[in-house]
Amino acid sequence: MHRRTLIALSLSLTLTFAPLAPALAASPQPAKGEHGMVVTAQHLASEVGVEVLKKGGNAVDAAVAVGYALAVVFPNAGNLGGGGFMTIRFKDGRSTFLDFRERA
């Protein structure tokens, strides 16, 4: 009886999580930019960030666009309602730190 239960459980877990495999698979080709780099857990979101950089946007613009893209194509990565930290270095050498953690 225990063997049948184990087999049934294994089969049900496989059928439940198998459709997620394509979303979790690595990108077949990395997205590339000439003067910047964008790395995410999902290649479509990376491509969005690269396009923002190609059109003259800065790293913050690309990060915001990637956040929106990930909310659509890979919602398990988190969402815009979450918080985080960011260090920004400007062209003139100045830098600043943002703490945008969520609050209860």
CSV table of C-alpha atoms in Angstrom, one decimal:
chain,number,residue,atom,x,y,z
A,1,MET,CA,0.0,0.0,0.0
A,2,HIS,CA,2.8,2.4,0.8
A,3,ARG,CA,4.5,1.8,-2.5
A,4,ARG,CA,1.3,2.7,-4.5
A,5,THR,CA,0.9,5.9,-2.4
A,6,LEU,CA,4.5,6.9,-3.1
A,7,ILE,CA,4.1,6.2,-6.9
A,8,ALA,CA,0.9,8.2,-7.0
A,9,LEU,CA,2.4,11.1,-5.1
A,10,SER,CA,5.5,11.1,-7.4
A,11,LEU,CA,3.3,11.1,-10.5
A,12,SER,CA,1.0,13.9,-9.2
A,13,LEU,CA,4.0,16.1,-8.4
A,14,THR,CA,5.6,15.4,-11.8
A,15,LEU,CA,2.4,16.3,-13.5
A,16,THR,CA,2.0,19.4,-11.4
A,17,PHE,CA,5.5,20.9,-11.9
A,18,ALA,CA,6.4,19.6,-15.4
A,19,PRO,CA,4.7,22.6,-17.1
A,20,LEU,CA,7.0,25.0,-15.2
A,21,ALA,CA,10.1,23.5,-16.7
A,22,PRO,CA,10.2,25.7,-19.9
A,23,ALA,CA,9.9,28.8,-17.8
A,24,LEU,CA,12.8,27.7,-15.6
A,25,ALA,CA,15.0,26.6,-18.4
A,26,ALA,CA,18.1,28.7,-19.2
A,27,SER,CA,17.9,31.1,-22.1
A,28,PRO,CA,19.2,29.5,-25.4
A,29,GLN,CA,21.2,32.7,-26.1
A,30,PRO,CA,22.3,35.4,-23.8
A,31,ALA,CA,21.0,39.0,-24.5
A,32,LYS,CA,24.0,41.3,-25.1
A,33,GLY,CA,24.6,45.0,-25.1
A,34,GLU,CA,27.6,47.0,-26.3
A,35,HIS,CA,28.0,49.4,-23.4
A,36,GLY,CA,26.1,47.7,-20.7
A,37,MET,CA,24.9,44.4,-19.4
A,38,VAL,CA,21.5,43.1,-18.2
A,39,VAL,CA,21.1,39.8,-16.3
A,40,THR,CA,17.8,38.4,-15.1
A,41,ALA,CA,16.3,35.0,-14.5
A,42,GLN,CA,14.3,35.2,-17.7
A,43,HIS,CA,15.8,36.1,-21.2
A,44,LEU,CA,12.8,38.2,-22.3
A,45,ALA,CA,13.2,40.5,-19.3
A,46,SER,CA,16.9,40.8,-20.1
A,47,GLU,CA,16.1,41.7,-23.6
A,48,VAL,CA,13.8,44.5,-22.4
A,49,GLY,CA,16.6,45.9,-20.2
A,50,VAL,CA,19.1,45.8,-23.1
A,51,GLU,CA,16.6,47.6,-25.4
A,52,VAL,CA,16.2,50.4,-22.8
A,53,LEU,CA,20.0,50.8,-22.7
A,54,LYS,CA,20.2,50.8,-26.5
A,55,LYS,CA,17.6,53.6,-26.7
A,56,GLY,CA,19.6,55.8,-24.3
A,57,GLY,CA,18.2,54.9,-21.0
A,58,ASN,CA,20.4,54.5,-17.9
A,59,ALA,CA,20.8,51.5,-15.6
A,60,VAL,CA,17.9,52.7,-13.4
A,61,ASP,CA,15.6,53.0,-16.4
A,62,ALA,CA,16.6,49.5,-17.4
A,63,ALA,CA,16.1,48.1,-13.9
A,64,VAL,CA,12.6,49.5,-13.7
A,65,ALA,CA,11.7,48.2,-17.1
A,66,VAL,CA,13.1,44.8,-16.2
A,67,GLY,CA,11.0,44.8,-13.0
A,68,TYR,CA,7.8,45.3,-15.0
A,69,ALA,CA,8.9,42.7,-17.6
A,70,LEU,CA,9.6,40.1,-14.8
A,71,ALA,CA,6.2,40.7,-13.3
A,72,VAL,CA,4.7,39.5,-16.6
A,73,VAL,CA,7.1,36.8,-17.9
A,74,PHE,CA,8.4,35.4,-14.6
A,75,PRO,CA,6.1,36.4,-11.7
A,76,ASN,CA,7.8,33.9,-9.3
A,77,ALA,CA,10.8,36.2,-9.3
A,78,GLY,CA,8.9,38.7,-7.2
A,79,ASN,CA,7.0,41.8,-8.1
A,80,LEU,CA,7.0,45.6,-8.0
A,81,GLY,CA,5.3,45.6,-4.6
A,82,GLY,CA,8.4,44.2,-3.0
A,83,GLY,CA,11.3,46.2,-1.7
A,84,GLY,CA,15.0,46.2,-2.1
A,85,PHE,CA,18.2,48.2,-2.1
A,86,MET,CA,20.1,50.0,-4.9
A,87,THR,CA,23.5,51.6,-5.2
A,88,ILE,CA,23.8,54.1,-8.0
A,89,ARG,CA,27.0,55.5,-9.3
A,90,PHE,CA,26.7,58.6,-11.5
A,91,LYS,CA,29.0,59.5,-14.4
A,92,ASP,CA,30.7,62.2,-12.3
A,93,GLY,CA,31.8,59.6,-9.8
A,94,ARG,CA,29.2,60.4,-7.1
A,95,SER,CA,27.2,57.6,-5.7
A,96,THR,CA,24.1,57.2,-3.6
A,97,PHE,CA,22.2,54.4,-1.9
A,98,LEU,CA,18.5,53.8,-2.0
A,99,ASP,CA,16.6,51.8,0.6
A,100,PHE,CA,13.1,51.0,-0.8
A,101,ARG,CA,12.2,48.2,1.5
A,102,GLU,CA,8.5,47.7,1.9
A,103,ARG,CA,6.8,48.6,5.2
A,104,ALA,CA,4.0,46.8,7.0
